[in-house]
mmCIF file of C-alpha atoms in Angstrom:
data_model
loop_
_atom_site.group_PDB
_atom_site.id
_atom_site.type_symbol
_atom_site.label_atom_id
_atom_site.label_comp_id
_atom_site.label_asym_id
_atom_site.label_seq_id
_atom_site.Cartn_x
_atom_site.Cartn_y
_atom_site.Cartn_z
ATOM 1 C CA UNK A 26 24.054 -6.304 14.555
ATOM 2 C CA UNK A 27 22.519 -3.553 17.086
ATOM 3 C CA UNK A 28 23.841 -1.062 15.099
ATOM 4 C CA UNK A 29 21.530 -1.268 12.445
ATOM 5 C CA UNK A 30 18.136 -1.759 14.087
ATOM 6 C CA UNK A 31 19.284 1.379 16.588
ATOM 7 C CA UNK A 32 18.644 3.129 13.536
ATOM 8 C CA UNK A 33 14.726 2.291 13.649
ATOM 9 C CA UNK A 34 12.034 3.273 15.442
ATOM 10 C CA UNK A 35 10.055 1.108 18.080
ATOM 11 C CA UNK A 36 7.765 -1.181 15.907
ATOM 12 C CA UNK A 37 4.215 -0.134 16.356
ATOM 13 C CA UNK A 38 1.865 -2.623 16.602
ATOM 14 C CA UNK A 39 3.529 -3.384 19.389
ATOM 15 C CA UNK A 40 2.375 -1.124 21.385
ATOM 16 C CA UNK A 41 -1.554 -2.229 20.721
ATOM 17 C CA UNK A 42 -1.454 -5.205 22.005
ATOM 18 C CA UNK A 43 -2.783 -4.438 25.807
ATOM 19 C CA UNK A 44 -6.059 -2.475 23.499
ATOM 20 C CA UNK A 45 -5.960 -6.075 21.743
ATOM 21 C CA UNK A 46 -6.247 -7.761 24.813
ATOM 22 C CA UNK A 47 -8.806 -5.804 26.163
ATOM 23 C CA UNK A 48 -11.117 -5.752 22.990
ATOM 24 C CA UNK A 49 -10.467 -9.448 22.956
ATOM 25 C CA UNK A 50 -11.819 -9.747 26.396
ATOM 26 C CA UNK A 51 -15.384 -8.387 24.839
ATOM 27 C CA UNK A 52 -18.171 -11.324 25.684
ATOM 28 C CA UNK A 53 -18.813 -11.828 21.612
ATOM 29 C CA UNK A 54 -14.992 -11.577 20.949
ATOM 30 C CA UNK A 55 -12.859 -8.844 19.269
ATOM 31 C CA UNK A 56 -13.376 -7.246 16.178
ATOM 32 C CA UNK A 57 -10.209 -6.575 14.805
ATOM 33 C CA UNK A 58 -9.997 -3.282 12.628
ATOM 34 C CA UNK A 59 -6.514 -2.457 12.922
ATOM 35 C CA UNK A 60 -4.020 -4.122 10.376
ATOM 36 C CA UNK A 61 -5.776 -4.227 7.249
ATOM 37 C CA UNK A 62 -5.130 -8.029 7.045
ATOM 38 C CA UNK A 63 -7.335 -9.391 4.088
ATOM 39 C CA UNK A 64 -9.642 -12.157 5.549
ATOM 40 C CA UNK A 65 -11.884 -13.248 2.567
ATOM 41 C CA UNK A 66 -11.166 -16.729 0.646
ATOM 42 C CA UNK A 67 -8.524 -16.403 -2.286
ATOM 43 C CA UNK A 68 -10.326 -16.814 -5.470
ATOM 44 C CA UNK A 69 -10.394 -20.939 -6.835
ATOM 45 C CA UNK A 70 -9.162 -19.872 -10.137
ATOM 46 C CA UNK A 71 -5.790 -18.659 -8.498
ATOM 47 C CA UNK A 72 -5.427 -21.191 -6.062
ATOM 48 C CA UNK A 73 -5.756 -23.863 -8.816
ATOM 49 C CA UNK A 74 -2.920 -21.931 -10.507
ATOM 50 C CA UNK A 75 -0.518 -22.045 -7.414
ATOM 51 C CA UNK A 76 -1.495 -25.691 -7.555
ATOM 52 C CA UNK A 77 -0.634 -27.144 -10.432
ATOM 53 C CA UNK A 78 2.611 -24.818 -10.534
ATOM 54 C CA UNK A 79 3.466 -26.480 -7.268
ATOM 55 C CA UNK A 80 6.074 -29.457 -9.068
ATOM 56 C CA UNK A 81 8.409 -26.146 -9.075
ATOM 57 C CA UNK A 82 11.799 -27.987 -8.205
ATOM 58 C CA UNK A 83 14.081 -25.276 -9.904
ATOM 59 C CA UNK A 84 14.627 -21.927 -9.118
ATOM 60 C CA UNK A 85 12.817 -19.575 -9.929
ATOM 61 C CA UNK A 86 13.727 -16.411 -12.089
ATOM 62 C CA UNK A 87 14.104 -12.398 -10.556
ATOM 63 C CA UNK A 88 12.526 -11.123 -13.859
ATOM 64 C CA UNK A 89 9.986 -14.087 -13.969
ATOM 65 C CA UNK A 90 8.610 -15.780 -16.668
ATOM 66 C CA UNK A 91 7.602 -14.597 -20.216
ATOM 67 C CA UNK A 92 4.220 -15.522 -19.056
ATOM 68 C CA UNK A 93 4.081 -13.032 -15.963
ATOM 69 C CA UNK A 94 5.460 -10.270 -17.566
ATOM 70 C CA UNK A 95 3.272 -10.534 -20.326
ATOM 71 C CA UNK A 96 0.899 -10.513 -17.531
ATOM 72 C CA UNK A 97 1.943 -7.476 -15.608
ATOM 73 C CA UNK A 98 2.841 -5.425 -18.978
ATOM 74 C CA UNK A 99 -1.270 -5.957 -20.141
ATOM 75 C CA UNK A 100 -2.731 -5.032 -17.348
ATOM 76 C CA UNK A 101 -0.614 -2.143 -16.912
ATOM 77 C CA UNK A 102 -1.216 -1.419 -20.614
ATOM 78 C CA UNK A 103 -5.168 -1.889 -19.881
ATOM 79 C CA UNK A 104 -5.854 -0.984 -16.397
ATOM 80 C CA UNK A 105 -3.257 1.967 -15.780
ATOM 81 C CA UNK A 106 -2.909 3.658 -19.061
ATOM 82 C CA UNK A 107 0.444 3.056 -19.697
ATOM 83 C CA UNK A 108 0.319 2.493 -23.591
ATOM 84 C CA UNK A 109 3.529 2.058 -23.723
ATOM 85 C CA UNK A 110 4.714 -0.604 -21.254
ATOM 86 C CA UNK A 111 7.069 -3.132 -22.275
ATOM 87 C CA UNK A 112 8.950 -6.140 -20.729
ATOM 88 C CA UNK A 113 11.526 -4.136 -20.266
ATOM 89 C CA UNK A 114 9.455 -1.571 -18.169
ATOM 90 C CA UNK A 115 8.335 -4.077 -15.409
ATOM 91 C CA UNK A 116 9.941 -6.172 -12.318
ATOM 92 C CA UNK A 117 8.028 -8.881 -10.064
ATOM 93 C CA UNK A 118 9.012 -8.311 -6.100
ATOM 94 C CA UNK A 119 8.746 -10.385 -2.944
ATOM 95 C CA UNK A 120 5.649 -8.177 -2.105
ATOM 96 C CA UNK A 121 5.604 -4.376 -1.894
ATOM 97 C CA UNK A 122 6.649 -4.118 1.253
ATOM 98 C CA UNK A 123 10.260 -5.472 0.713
ATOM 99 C CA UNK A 124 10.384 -3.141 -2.090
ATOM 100 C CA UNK A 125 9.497 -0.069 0.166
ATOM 101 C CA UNK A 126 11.926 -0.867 2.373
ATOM 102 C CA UNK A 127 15.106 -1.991 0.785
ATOM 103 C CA UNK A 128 14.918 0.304 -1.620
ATOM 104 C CA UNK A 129 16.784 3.974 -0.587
ATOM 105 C CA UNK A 130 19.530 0.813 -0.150
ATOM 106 C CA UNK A 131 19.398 -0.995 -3.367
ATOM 107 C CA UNK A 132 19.379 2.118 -5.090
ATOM 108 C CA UNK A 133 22.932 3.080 -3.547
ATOM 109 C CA UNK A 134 21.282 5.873 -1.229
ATOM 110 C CA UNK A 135 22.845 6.608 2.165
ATOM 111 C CA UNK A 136 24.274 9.420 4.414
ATOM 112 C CA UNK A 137 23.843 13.125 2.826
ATOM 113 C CA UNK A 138 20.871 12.023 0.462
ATOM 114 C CA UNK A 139 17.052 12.222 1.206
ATOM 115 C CA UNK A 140 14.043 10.347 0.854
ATOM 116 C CA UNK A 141 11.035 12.274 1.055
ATOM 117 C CA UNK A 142 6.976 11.192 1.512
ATOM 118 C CA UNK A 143 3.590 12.372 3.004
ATOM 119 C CA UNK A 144 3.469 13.700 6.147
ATOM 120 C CA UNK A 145 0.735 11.224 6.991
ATOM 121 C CA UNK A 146 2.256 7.685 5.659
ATOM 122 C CA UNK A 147 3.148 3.934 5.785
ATOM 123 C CA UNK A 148 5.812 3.616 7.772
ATOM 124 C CA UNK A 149 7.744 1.563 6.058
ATOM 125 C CA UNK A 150 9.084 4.644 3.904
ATOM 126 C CA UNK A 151 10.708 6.380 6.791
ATOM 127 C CA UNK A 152 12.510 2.599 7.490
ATOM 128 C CA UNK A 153 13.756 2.343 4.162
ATOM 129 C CA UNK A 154 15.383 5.797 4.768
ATOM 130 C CA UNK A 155 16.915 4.501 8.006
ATOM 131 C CA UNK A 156 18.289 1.278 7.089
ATOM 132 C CA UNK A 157 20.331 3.097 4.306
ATOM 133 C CA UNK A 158 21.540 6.204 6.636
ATOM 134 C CA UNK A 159 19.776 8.829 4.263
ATOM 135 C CA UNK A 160 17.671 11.576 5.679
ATOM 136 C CA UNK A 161 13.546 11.294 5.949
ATOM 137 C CA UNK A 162 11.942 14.234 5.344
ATOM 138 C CA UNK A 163 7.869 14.466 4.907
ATOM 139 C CA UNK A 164 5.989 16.787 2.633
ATOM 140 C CA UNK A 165 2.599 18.525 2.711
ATOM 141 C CA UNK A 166 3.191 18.944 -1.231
ATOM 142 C CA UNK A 167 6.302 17.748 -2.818
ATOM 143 C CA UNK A 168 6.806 20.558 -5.067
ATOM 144 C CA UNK A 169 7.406 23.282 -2.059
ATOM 145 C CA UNK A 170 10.227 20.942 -0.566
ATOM 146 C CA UNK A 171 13.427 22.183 -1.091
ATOM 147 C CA UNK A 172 14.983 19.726 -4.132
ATOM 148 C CA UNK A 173 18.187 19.941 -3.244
ATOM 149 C CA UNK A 174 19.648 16.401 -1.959
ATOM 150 C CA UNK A 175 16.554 14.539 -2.619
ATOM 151 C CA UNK A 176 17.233 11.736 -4.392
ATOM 152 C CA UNK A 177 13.633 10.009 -3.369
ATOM 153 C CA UNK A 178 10.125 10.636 -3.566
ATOM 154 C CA UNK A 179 7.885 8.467 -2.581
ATOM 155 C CA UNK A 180 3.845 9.614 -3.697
ATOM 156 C CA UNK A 181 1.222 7.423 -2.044
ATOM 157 C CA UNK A 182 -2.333 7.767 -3.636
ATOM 158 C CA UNK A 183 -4.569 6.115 -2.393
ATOM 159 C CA UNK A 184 -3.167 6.843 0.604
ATOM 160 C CA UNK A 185 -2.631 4.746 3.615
ATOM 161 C CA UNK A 186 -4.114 5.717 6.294
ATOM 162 C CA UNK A 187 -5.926 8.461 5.065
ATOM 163 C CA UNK A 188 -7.867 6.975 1.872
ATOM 164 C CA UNK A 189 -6.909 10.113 -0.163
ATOM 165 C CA UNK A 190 -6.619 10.529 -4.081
ATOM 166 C CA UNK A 191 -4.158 12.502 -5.574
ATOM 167 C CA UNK A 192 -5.630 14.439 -8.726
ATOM 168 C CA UNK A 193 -4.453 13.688 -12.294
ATOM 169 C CA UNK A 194 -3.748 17.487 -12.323
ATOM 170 C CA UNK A 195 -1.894 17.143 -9.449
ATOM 171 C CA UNK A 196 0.050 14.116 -10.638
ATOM 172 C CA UNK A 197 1.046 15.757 -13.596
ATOM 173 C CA UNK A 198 2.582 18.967 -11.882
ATOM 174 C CA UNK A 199 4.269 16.575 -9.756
ATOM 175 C CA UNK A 200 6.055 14.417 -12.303
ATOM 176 C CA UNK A 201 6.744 17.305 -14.135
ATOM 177 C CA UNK A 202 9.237 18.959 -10.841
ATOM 178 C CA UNK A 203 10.204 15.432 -10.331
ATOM 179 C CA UNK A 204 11.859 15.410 -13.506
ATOM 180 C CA UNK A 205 12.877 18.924 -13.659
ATOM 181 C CA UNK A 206 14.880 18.446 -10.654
ATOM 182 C CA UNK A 207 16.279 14.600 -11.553
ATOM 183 C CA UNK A 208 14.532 13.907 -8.676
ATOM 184 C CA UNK A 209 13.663 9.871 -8.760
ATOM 185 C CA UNK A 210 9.505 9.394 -8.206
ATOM 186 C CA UNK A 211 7.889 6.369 -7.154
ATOM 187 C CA UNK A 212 4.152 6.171 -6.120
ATOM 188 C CA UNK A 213 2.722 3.710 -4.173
ATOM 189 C CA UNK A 214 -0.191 2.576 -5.531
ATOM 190 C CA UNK A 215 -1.362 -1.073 -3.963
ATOM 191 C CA UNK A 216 -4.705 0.423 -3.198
ATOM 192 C CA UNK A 217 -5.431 1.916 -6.774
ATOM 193 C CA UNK A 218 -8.292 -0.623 -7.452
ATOM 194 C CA UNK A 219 -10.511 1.005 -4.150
ATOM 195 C CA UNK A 220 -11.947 4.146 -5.348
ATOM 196 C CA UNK A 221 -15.514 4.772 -3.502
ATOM 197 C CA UNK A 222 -15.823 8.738 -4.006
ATOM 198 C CA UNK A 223 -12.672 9.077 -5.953
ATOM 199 C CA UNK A 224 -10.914 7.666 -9.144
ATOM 200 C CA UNK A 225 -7.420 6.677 -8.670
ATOM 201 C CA UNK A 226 -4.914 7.623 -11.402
ATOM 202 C CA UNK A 227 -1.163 5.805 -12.013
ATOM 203 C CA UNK A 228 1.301 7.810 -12.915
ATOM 204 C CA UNK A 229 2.117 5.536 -15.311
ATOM 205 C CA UNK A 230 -0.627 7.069 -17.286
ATOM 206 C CA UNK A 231 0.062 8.462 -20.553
ATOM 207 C CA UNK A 232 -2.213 11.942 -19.383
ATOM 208 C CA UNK A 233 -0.060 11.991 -16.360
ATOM 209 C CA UNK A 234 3.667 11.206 -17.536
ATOM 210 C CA UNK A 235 3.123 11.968 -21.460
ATOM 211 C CA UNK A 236 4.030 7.882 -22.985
ATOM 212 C CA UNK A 237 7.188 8.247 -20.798
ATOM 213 C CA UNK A 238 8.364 6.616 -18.295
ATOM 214 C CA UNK A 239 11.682 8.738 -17.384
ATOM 215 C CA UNK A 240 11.910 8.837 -13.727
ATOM 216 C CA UNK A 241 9.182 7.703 -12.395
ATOM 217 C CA UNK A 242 8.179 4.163 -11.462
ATOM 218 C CA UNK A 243 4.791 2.441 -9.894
ATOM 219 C CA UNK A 244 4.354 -0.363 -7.357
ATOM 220 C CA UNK A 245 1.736 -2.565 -7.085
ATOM 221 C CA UNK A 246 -0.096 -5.356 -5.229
ATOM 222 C CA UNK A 247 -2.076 -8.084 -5.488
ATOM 223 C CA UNK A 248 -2.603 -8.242 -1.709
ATOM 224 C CA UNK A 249 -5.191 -6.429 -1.523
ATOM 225 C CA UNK A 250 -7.235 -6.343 -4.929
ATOM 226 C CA UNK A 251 -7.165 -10.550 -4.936
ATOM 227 C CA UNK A 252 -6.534 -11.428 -1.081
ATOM 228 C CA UNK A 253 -3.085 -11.960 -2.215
ATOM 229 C CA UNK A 254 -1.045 -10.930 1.117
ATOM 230 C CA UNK A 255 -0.242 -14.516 1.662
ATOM 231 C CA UNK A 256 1.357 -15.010 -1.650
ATOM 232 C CA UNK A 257 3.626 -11.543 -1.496
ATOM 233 C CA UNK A 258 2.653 -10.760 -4.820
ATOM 234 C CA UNK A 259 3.625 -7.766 -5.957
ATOM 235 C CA UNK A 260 5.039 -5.977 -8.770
ATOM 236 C CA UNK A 261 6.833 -2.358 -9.900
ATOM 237 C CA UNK A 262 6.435 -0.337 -13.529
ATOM 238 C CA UNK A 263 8.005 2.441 -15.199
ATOM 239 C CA UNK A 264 11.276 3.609 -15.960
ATOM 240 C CA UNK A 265 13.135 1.046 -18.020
ATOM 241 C CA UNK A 266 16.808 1.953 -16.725
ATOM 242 C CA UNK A 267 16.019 2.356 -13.214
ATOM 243 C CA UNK A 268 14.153 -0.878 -13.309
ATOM 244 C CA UNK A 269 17.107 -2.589 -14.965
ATOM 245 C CA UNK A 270 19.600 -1.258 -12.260
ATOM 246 C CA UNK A 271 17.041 -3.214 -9.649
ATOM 247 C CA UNK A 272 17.152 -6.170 -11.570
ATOM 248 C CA UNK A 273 20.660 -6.681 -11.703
ATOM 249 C CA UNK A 274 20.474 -6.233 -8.034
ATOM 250 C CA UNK A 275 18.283 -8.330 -7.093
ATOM 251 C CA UNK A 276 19.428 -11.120 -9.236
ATOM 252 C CA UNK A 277 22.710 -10.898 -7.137
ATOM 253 C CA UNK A 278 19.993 -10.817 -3.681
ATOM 254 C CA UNK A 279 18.083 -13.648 -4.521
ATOM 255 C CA UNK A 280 15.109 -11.624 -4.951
ATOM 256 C CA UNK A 281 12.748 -14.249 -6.180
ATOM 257 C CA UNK A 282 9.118 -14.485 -6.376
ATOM 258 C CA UNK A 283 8.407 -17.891 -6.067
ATOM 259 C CA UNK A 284 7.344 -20.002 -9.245
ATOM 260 C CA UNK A 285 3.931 -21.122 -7.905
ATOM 261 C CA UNK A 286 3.430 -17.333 -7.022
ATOM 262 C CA UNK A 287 4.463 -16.235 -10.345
ATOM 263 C CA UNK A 288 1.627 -18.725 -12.105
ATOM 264 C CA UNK A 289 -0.900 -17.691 -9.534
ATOM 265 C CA UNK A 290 -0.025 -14.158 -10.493
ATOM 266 C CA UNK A 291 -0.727 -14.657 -13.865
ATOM 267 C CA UNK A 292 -4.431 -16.048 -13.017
ATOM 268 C CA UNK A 293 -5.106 -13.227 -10.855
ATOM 269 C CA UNK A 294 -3.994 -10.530 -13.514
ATOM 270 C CA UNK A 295 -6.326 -12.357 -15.969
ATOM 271 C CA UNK A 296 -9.359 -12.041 -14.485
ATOM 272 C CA UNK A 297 -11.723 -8.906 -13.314
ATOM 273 C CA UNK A 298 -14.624 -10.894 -12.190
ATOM 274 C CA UNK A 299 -12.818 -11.720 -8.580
ATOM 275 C CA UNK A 300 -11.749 -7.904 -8.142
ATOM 276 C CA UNK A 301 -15.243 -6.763 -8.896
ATOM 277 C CA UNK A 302 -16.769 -9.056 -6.251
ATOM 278 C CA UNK A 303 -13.997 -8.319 -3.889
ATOM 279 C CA UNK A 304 -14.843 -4.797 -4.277
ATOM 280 C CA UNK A 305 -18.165 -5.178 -3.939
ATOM 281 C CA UNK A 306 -17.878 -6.885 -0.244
ATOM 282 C CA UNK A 307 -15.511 -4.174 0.617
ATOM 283 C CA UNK A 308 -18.254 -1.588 -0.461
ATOM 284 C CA UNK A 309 -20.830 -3.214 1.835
ATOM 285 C CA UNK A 310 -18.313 -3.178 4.995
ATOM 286 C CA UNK A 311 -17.663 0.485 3.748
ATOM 287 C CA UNK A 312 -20.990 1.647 4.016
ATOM 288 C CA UNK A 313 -21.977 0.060 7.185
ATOM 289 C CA UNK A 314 -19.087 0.855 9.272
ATOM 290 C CA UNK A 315 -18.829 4.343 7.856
ATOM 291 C CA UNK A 316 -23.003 5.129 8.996
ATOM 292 C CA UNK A 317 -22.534 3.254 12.412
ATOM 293 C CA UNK A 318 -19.077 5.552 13.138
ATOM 294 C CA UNK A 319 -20.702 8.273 12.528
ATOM 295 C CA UNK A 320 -23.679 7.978 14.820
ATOM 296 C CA UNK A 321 -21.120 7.252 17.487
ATOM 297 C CA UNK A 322 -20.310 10.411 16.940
ATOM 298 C CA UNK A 323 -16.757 9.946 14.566
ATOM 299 C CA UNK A 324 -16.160 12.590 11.741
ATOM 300 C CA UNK A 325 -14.724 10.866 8.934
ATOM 301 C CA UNK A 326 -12.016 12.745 6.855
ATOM 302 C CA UNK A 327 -10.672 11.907 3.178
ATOM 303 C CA UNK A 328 -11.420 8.414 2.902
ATOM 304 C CA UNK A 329 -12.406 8.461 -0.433
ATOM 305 C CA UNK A 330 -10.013 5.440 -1.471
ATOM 306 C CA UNK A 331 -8.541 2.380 -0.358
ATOM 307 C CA UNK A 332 -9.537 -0.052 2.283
ATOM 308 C CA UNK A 333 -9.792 2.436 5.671
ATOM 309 C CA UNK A 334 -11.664 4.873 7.429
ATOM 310 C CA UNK A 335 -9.756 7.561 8.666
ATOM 311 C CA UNK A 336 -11.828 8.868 11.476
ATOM 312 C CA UNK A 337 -11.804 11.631 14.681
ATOM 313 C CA UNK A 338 -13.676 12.286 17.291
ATOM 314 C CA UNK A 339 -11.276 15.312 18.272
ATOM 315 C CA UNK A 340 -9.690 13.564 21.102
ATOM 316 C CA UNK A 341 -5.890 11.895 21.711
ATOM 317 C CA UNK A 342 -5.893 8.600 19.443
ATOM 318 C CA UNK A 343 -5.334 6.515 21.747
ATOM 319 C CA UNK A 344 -8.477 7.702 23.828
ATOM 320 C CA UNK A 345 -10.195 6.436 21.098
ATOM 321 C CA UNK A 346 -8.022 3.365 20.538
ATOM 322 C CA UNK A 347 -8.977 2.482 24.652
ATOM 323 C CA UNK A 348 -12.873 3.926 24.106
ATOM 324 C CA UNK A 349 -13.160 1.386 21.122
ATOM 325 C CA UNK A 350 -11.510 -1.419 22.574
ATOM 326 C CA UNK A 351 -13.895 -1.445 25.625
ATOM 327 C CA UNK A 352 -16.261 -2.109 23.343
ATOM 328 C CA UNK A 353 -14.245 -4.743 21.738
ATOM 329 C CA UNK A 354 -13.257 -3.281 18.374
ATOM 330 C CA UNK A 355 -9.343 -2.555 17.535
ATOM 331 C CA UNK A 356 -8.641 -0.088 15.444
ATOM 332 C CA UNK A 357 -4.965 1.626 14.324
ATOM 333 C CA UNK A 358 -3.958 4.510 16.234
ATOM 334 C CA UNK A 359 -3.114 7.410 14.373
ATOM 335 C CA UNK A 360 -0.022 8.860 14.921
ATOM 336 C CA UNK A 361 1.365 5.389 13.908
ATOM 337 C CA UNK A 362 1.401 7.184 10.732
ATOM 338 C CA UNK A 363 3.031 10.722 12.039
ATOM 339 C CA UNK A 364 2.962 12.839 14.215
ATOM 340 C CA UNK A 365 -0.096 14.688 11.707
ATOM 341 C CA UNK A 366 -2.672 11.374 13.015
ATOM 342 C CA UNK A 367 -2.317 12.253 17.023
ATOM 343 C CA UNK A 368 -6.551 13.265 16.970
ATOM 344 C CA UNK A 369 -7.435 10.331 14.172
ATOM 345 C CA UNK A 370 -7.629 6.746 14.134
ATOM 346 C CA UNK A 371 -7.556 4.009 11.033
ATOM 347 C CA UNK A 372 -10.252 2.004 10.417
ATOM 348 C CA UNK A 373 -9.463 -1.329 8.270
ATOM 349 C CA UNK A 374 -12.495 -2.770 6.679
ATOM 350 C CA UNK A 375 -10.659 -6.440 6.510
ATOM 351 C CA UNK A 376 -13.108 -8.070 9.022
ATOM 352 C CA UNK A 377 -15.808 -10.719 7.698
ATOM 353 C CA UNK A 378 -18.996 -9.886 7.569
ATOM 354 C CA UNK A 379 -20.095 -11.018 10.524
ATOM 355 C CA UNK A 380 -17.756 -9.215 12.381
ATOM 356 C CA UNK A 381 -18.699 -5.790 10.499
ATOM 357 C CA UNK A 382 -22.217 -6.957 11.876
ATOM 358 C CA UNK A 383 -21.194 -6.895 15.172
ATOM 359 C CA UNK A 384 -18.973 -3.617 15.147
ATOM 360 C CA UNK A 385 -21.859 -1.821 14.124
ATOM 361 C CA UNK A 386 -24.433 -3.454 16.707
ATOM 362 C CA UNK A 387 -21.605 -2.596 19.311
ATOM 363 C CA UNK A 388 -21.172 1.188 18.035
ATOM 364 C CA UNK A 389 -24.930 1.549 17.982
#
């Protein structure tokens, strides 16, 4: 059993906790930046969904009902641009993370191949990599790596940490090498519905992959957009064979999203009222922490997306991990995220309101 978690690096967030215990020690109690957690209430009209779903004595379906793909295949019709979507052309998963991680292994990758992503990224992309012996390499731009024996690319915009966008000009060069080297391309995009300065664009949209789907897939969340993380909501789009490989996979796994979670899904696809006011609250956090960091004397770098603050004041991160936590706030150090994020830290703006209050009393 050792064998396989050898393979792994140390887990993080580990490491934070003495900075949590300190900034918990703070006389008005921590403020806790780091994770990203989502704190606010889960909209009524999707809890009452999960409810009355809830006399769910059989098992569930991988592919889900006709109902949630329905779901998934009109809002990726409506909100990414992807005319063309089908049932065929989407897959519910056990939350994104799962997905991220199992799957260099559940698409048959190991020893020899590669998975590539951002220099700056989730981790969990490098420990899908591991678990299925391929190679992790990281990328400034994808299209100068060297193609050969990548069999992987993962694109994360917006990103995590660093709230960056990729452009639609961009995403269309990038595609296009994708598929000129058979190169497999699937982009993260769980944070697509938090553009501040910057519009987020799927590659699932018809300016970006031209009405097909070949070789490239999306994944989404509801985590975020509808204080989902609970649930593991989540869902993937695009190529219809690829997709259908996964599928068969899965069914074989277990790979079920729940049936309650599959209803509640549903709710939360059908409605842009809670994701307006969600984004609205996140806005407010935004624009408060962002002012009060940088009167402390922070420099705040991409950013323009997403739900963080990625943030330097030119030092080692975790000098300003142990700086911040003496004043009780916890952020994320940096170079969680590689080796790039040793002078930055992450900012989450998943606190309540009343904490945000008191983050920015403590930073003034």
């Amino acid at each position: 059993m050792a064998a396989v978690s050898d393979r792994l690096p140390a887990f993080p967030w580990d490491k934070l906790e003495p900075y949590k215990a300190t900034a918990a020690a703070h006389a008005d109690g921590i403020v806790d930046l780091s994770v990203g957690t989502p704190v606010d209430p889960v909209p009524e009209l999707i809890r009452r969904a999960l409810i009355e779903a809830a006399d769910s004595p059989g098992y569930p379906t991988v592919w889900g009902t006709v109902a949630l793909r329905d779901a998934i295949t009109g809002w990726v019709r409506g909100r990414l641009g992807a005319s063309a979507a089908e049932h065929r052309n989407v897959l519910p998963v056990v939350g994104s993370k799962e997905l991220v991680a199992w799957l260099p292994t559940q698409l048959g990758l190991g020893a020899g191949d590669k998975v590539a992503y951002p220099r700056l990224a989730y981790p969990t992309y490098e420990v899908g990599a591991r678990l299925c012996g391929a190679e992790a390499v990281v990328y400034d731009d994808p299209t100068e790596l060297d193609p050969a024996g990548v069999k992987l690319l993962w694109l994360n915009s917006p990103s995590n940490p660093t709230g960056k966008v990729i452009a639609k000009a961009d995403l269309v060069r990038i595609v296009a090498w994708a598929r000129e080297h058979g190169i497999l391309l699937f982009s993260d995009e769980c944070y697509l519905e938090l553009g501040w300065e910057a519009e987020p664009v799927s590659v699932l949209h018809d300016d970006v992959c031209g009405g097909s789907y070949e070789g490239i897939v999306a994944v989404h969340s509801l985590s975020k957009r509808s204080n989902l993380a609970g649930y593991r909501a989540a869902f993937v789009a695009g190529d219809a064979d690829v997709l259908g490989e996964l599928l068969e996979i899965r069914k074989h796994g277990g790979m079920m999203t729940p049936a309650p979670v599959q209803a509640a899904t549903v709710a939360a696809l059908g409605d842009d009222t809670h994701v307006e006011e969600q984004r609205e609250r996140y806005a407010a956090r935004r624009t408060a922490l962002r002012a009060a960091l940088e009167a402390h004397g922070f420099r705040v770098e991409h950013s323009e997306a997403s739900l963080y603050l990625w943030v330097t004041r030119d030092e080692p991160c975790w000098d300003t991990v142990a700086h911040l936590a003496g004043l009780g706030i916890l952020v994320a150090p940096g170079d969680f995220y590689g080796e790039a994020g040793a002078r930055f830290v992450r900012v989450a703006l998943t606190a309540t309101d009343e904490r945000v209050e008191a983050a920015v009393k403590r930073l003034g």
